[in-house]
XYZ file of C-alpha atoms in Angstrom:
469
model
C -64.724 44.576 25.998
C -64.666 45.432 22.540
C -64.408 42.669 19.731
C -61.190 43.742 18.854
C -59.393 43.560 21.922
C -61.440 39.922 22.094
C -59.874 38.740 19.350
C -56.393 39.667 19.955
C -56.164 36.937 22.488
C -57.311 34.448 19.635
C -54.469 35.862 17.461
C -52.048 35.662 19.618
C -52.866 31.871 20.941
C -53.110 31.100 17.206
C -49.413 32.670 16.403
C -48.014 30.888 19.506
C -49.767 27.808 18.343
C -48.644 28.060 15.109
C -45.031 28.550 16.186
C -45.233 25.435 18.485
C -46.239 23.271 15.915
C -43.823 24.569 13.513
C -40.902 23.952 15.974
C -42.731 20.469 16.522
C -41.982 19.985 12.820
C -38.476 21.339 12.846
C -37.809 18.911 15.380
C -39.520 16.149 13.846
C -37.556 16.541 10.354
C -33.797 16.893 12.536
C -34.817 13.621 14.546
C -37.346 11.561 11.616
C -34.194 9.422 10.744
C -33.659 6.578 13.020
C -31.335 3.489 13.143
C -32.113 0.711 14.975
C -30.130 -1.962 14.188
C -27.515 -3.849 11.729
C -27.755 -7.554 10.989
C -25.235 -9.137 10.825
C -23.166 -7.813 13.234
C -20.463 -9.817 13.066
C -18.879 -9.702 9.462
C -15.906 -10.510 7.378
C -13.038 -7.738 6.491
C -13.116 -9.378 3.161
C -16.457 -7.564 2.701
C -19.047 -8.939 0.587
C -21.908 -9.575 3.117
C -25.488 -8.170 2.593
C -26.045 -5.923 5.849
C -29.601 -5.158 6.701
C -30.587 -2.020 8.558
C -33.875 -1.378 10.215
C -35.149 2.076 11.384
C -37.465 4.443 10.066
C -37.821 7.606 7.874
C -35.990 5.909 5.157
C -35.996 6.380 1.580
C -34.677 7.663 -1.636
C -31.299 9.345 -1.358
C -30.241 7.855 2.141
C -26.854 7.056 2.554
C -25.084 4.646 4.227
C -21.369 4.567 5.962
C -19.388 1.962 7.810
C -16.671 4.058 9.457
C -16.025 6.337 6.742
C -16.979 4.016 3.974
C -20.228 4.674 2.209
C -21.979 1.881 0.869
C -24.247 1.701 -2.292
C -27.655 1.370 -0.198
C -31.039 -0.323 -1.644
C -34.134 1.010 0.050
C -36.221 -2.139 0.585
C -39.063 0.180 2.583
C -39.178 3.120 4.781
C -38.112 0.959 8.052
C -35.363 -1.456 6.292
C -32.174 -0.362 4.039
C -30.114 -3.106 2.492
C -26.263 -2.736 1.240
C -23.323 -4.229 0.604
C -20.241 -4.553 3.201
C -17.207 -3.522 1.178
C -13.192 -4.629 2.683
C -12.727 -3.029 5.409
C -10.573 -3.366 8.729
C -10.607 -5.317 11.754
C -12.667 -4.097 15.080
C -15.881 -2.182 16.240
C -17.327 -0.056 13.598
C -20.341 3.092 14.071
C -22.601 2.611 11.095
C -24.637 5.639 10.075
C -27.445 6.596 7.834
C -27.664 10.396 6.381
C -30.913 11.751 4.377
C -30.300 15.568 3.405
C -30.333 16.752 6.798
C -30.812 13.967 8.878
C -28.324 11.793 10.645
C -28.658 8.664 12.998
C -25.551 6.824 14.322
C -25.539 3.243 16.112
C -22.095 2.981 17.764
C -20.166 -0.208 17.614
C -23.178 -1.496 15.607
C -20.260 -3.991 13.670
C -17.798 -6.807 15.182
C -14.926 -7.048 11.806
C -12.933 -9.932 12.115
C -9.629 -10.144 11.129
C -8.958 -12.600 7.767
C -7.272 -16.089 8.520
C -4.183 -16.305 7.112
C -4.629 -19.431 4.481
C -2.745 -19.657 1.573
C -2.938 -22.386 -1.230
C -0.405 -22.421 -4.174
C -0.635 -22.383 -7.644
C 0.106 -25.323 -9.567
C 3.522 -25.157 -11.066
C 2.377 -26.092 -14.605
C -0.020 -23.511 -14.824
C 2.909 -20.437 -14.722
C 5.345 -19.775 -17.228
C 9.226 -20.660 -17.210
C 11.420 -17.020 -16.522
C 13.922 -16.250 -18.872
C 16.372 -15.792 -15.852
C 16.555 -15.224 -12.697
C 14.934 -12.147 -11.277
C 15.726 -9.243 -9.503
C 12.335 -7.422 -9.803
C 8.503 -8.306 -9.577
C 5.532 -5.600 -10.105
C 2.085 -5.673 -10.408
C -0.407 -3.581 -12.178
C -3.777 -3.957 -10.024
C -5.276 -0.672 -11.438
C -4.920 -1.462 -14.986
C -3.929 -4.922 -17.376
C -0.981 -4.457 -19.352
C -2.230 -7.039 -21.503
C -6.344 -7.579 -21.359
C -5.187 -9.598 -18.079
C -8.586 -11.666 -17.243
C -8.633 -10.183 -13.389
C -7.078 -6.807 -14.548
C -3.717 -7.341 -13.352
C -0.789 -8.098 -14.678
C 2.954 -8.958 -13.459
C 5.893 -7.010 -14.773
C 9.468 -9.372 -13.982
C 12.915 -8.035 -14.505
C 15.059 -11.290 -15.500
C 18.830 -11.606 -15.713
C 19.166 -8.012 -18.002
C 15.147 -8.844 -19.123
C 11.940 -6.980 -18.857
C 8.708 -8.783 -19.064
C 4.992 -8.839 -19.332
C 3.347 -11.029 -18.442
C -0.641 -11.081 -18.596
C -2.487 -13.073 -15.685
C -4.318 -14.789 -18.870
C -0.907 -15.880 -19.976
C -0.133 -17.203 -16.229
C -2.862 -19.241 -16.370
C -2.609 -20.627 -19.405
C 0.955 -21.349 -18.532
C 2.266 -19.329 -22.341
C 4.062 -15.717 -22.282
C 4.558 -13.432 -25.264
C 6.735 -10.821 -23.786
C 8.681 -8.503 -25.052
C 11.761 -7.929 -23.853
C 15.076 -5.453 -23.483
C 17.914 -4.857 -21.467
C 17.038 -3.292 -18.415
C 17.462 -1.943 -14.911
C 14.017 -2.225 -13.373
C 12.005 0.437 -11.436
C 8.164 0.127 -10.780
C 5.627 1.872 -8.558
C 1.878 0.519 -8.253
C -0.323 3.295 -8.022
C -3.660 4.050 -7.474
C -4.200 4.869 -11.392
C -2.188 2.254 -12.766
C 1.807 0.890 -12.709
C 4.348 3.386 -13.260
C 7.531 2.056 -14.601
C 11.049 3.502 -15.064
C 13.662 1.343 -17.444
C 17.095 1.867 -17.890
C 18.379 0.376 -20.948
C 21.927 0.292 -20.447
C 23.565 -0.427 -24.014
C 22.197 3.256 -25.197
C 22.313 4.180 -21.971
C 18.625 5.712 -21.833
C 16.415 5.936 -19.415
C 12.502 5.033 -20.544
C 9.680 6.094 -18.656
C 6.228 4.281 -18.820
C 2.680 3.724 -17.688
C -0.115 1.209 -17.874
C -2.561 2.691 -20.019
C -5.662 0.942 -22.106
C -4.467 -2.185 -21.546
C -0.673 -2.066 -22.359
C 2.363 -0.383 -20.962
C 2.990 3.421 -22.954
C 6.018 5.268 -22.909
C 6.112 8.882 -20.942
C 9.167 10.123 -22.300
C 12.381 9.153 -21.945
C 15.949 10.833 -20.557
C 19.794 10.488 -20.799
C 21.038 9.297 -17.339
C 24.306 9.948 -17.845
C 25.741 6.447 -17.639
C 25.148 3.384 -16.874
C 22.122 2.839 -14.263
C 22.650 0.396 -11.292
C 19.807 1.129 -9.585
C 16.576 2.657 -9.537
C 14.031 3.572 -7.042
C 10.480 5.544 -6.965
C 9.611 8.282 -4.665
C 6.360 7.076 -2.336
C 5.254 10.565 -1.499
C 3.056 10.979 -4.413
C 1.741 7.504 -6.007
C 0.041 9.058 -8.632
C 3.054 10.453 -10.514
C 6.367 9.558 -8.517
C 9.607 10.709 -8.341
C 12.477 8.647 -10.538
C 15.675 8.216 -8.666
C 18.684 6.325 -10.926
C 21.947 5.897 -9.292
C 24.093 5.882 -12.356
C 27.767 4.667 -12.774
C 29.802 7.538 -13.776
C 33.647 8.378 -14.808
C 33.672 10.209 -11.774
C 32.204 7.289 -9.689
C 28.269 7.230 -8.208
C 26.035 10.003 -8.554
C 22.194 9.919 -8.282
C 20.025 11.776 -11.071
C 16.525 12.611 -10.192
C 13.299 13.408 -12.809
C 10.586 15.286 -11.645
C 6.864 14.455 -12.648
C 4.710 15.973 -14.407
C 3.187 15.996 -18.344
C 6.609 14.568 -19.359
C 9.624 13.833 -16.657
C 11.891 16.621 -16.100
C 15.908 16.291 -14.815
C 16.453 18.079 -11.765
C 19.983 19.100 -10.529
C 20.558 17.001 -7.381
C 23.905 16.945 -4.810
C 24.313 14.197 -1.927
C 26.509 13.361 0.269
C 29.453 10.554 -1.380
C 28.107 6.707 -1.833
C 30.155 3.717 -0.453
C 31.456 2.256 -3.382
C 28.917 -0.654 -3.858
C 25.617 0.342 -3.003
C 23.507 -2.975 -2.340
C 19.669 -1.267 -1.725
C 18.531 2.398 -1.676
C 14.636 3.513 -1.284
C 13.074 6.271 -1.188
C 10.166 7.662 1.132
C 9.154 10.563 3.318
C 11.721 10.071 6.377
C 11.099 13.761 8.724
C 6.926 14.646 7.766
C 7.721 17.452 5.339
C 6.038 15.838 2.158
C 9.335 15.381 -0.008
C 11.170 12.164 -0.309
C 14.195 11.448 1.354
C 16.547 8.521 0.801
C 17.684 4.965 2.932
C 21.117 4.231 1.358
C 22.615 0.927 1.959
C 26.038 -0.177 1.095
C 29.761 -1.099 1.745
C 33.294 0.022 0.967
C 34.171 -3.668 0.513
C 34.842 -4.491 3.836
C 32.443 -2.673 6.231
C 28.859 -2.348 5.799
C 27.125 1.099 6.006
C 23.386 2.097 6.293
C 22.707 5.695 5.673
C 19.495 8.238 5.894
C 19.496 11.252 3.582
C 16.898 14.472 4.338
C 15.570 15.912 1.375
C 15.752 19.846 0.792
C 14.737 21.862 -2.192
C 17.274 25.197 -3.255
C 16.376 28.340 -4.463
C 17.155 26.692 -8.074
C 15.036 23.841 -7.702
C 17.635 21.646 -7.238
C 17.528 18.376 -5.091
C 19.912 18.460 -1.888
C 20.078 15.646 0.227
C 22.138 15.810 3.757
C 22.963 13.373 5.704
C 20.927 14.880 8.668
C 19.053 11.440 9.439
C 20.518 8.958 12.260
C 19.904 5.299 11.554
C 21.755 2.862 13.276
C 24.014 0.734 11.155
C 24.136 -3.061 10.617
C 26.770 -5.203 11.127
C 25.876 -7.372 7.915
C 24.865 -6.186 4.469
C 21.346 -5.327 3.306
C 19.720 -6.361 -0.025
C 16.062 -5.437 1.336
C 14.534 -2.200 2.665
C 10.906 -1.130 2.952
C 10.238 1.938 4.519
C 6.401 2.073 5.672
C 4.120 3.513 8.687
C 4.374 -0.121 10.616
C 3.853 1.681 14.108
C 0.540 3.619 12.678
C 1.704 6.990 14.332
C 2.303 8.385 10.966
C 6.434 8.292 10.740
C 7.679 6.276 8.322
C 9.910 3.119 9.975
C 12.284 1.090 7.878
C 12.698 -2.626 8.052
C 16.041 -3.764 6.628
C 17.252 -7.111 5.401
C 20.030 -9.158 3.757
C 22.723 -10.888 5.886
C 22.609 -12.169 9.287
C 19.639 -11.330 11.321
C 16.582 -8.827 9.669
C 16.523 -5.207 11.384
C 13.570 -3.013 12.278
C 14.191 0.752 12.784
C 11.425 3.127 14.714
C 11.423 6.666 12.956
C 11.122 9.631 15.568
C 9.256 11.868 12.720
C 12.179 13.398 12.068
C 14.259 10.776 10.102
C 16.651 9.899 13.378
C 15.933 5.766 14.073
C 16.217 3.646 17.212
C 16.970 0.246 16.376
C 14.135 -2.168 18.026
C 15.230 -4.956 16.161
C 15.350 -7.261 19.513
C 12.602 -6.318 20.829
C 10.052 -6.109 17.945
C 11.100 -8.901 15.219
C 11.580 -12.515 15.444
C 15.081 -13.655 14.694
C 16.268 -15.457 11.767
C 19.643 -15.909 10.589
C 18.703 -16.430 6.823
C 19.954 -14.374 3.979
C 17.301 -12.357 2.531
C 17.270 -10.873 -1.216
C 13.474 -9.146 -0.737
C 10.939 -8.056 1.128
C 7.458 -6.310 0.885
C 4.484 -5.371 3.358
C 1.121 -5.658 3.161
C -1.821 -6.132 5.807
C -3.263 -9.538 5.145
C -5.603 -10.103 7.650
C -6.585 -6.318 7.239
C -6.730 -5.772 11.412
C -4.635 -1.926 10.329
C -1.485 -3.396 11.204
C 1.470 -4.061 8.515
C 2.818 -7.635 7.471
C 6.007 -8.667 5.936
C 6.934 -11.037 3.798
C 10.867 -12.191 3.149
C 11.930 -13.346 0.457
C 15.174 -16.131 1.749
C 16.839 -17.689 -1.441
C 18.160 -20.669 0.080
C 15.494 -21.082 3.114
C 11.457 -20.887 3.232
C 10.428 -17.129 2.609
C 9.280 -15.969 5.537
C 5.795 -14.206 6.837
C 5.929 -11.869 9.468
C 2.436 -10.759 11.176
C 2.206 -7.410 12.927
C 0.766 -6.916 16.266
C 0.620 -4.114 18.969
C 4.158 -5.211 20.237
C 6.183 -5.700 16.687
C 5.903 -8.589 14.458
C 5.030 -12.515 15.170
C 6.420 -15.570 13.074
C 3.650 -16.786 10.715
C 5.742 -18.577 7.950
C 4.127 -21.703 8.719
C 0.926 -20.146 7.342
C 1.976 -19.725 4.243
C 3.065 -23.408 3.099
C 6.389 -22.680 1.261
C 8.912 -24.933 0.701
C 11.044 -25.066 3.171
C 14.261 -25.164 1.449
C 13.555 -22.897 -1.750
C 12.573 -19.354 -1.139
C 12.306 -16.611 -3.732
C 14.403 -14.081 -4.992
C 11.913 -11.322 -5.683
C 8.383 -10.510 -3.911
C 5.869 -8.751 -4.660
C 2.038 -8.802 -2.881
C -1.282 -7.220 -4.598
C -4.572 -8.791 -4.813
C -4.331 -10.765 -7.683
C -7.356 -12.433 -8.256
C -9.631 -9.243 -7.106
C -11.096 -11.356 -4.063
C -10.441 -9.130 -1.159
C -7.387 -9.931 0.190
C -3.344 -9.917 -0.730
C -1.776 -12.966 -2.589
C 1.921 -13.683 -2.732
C 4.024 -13.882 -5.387
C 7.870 -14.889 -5.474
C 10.310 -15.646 -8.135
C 13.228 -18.184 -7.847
C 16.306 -17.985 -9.490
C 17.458 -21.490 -8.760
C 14.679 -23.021 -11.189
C 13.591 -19.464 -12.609
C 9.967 -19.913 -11.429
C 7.402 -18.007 -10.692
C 5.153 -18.493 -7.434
C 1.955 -17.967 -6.412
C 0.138 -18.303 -3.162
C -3.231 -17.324 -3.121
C -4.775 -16.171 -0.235
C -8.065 -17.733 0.264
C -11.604 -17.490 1.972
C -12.728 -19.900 4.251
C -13.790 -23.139 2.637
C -12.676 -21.606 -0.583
């Protein structure tokens, strides 16, 4: 044999060797990242904990997620990752670890348990007298109005008055607030509180914002007569809709303003109000990303509940149908919040005022079965407001009622509809509020309450609290 055809079988076990170890590497660098375990496992949906994470192949530039949450993670070595549990939601969680390439998974590797519900009030000395009654609460969690200490502020429409008021000023128990005459509109969104005023001696209509630590105006607009109500559009928070229903010589007519740099009046035709309309909302009723509108009334002797469907003509004008079936009530309604409370992605509609509360289940197309019997505890008690939140974050919606002349009421969600947790929140019994609104005010982690009363004009304030805090 030659010594070239010897040493071809040395060049080609080198080549084959060189592959194998090359696809040994590959292999290596796909599977180096491990995860072996998360301490603690059980945590808090409030967030806050230090988790600990041991494995191996970690280091600069890994990243960690809990669900889809990625958390800021401190590489203590190359087997142990530290990082912070942010709020989250109640039941088994996957955490995972990703460097360039690499991913490793531990399933179920986190137990989140739900938040008690434990509320303690503020002390009435420490909030500020109202002007009035009120009609209207909003928050501003994404931006003080007024150099608030936690960065959010409370907005109150009182008898025909707007107000600021600054948390600083809450605590303190002092108010410097301007004021006007005013129809009140607000929407809480994720860059800040938007805010629509109707100042009815003019009439104008004043559009504003929370920006750099006070509210700004966005322009401003002719309704076209006197406003008697306003709502915001929920389909986009950033920069909502503004519906006004505005008293005309003609009778009601709604007037609509389209976002944007400055608002812009869009043309709009509905179907005729009743002649007292009592509550009217708007949200996304049928899926197709425009809002639609929940119009509650009475011709002065029978009540009427209505669902509009939203469709854009070839002008750009609004018109709204009345395709939508909703069930009517036999009582009038004061309160509606329209929300995803079944978690299927249609919006549902719970409805308030007199006689017994109502909870509508949305098909996806705007037509509503009423499951009020089956899915709400009864209660008999007038209500003026109502909001929704999920306090003990488990990914189901709570309500809270505000009942003038009984104890506001807390209903928890659950698979099956809602349970009776008013006891939980300590109110007095006999004195409920007039207005509602729930945000996080003191930046803890979870949802506080806050009422106002017109029988003593007072604000209210239940904190939600941790354990043993």
């Amino acid at each position: 044999m030659t010594r070239a055809r010897r040493c071809l079988p040395l060049a080609l076990l080198c080549l084959l060797v060189s592959s194998i170890f090359a696809c040994s590497q590959s292999s290596l660098s796909g599977a180096s990242l491990e995860l072996d375990s998360v301490s603690p496992g059980t945590v808090s949906a409030r967030g806050g904990e230090t988790l600990t994470l041991r494995g191996r192949g970690f280091s600069d530039g890994v990243q960690v997620f809990v669900r889809d949450q990625a958390l800021t993670a401190n590489v203590v070595d190359g087997s142990t990752l530290q990082a912070t549990m942010p709020p989250s939601y109640a039941g088994k969680a996957d955490v995972t670890v990703k460097l360039q390439d690499s991913t490793a998974t531990l399933k179920s590797a986190l137990t989140i348990t739900p938040l008690p519900l434990d509320f303690a009030e503020a002390p009435a000395w420490t909030l500020p007298k109202l002007p009035g009654p009120v009609d209207v609460l909003g928050s501003s969690a994404a931006g003080p109005l007024a150099g608030g200490a936690w960065g959010l502020d409370l907005l109150t429409c009182a008898k025909g008055t707007v107000s600021a008021l600054p948390v600083t000023a809450l605590v303190s128990g002092s108010a410097d607030a301007a004021t006007m005459p005013a129809v009140l509109a607000l929407a809480s969104a994720p860059s800040g509180l938007r805010v629509a005023v109707c100042v009815d001696a003019t009439p104008a209509l004043e559009f504003l914002e929370a920006k750099a630590g006070s509210l700004v105006g966005n322009g401003s607009a002719d309704p076209g007569g006197a406003c008697v109500k306003l709502a915001m559009g929920s389909v986009q928070p950033d920069n909502p809709w503004v519906y006004a229903l505005v008293q005309t010589d003609s009778g009601l007519a709604l007037k609509a303003w389209m976002p944007g740099s400055t608002y812009k009046a869009v043309t709009v035709e509905t179907p005729a109000f009743p002649p007292t309309v009592d509550a009217f909302a708007a949200a996304d009723l049928n899926g197709d990303g425009g809002d639609d509108l929940i119009v509650a009334g009475t011709d002065g002797t029978t009540p009427s509940l209505a669902a509009w469907m939203r469709s854009t003509a070839k002008d750009g004008s609004l018109v709204f149908t009345d395709e939508g079936t909703i069930p009517p009530r036999a009582t009038r309604t004061y309160a509606l919040v329209p929300a995803d409370f079944e978690g299927d992605g249609n919006t549902d509609v719970f409805a308030a005022g007199e006689g017994a509360d109502s909870f509508y289940v949305n098909d996806g197309h705007g037509h509503f079965a009423d499951e009020s019997w089956s899915r709400l505890p009864f209660s008999r008690a007038t209500a003026a407001a109502a909001a929704t939140a999920d306090f003990d974050r488990d990914g189901r919606l709570d309500l809270v009622v505000a009942t003038p002349d009984a104890a506001d009421r807390l209903y928890l969600g659950t698979d099956s509809g809602f349970e009776d947790q008013t006891p939980a929140l300590g109110l007095t019994p006999d004195l409920g509020g007039d207005a509602v609104v729930l945000d996080d005010l003191d930046h803890d982690g979870d949802t506080d309450v806050i009422t106002a009363t017109a029988a003593d004009h007072a604000l209210r304030i239940r904190w939600m609290v941790a354990p043993g805090g």
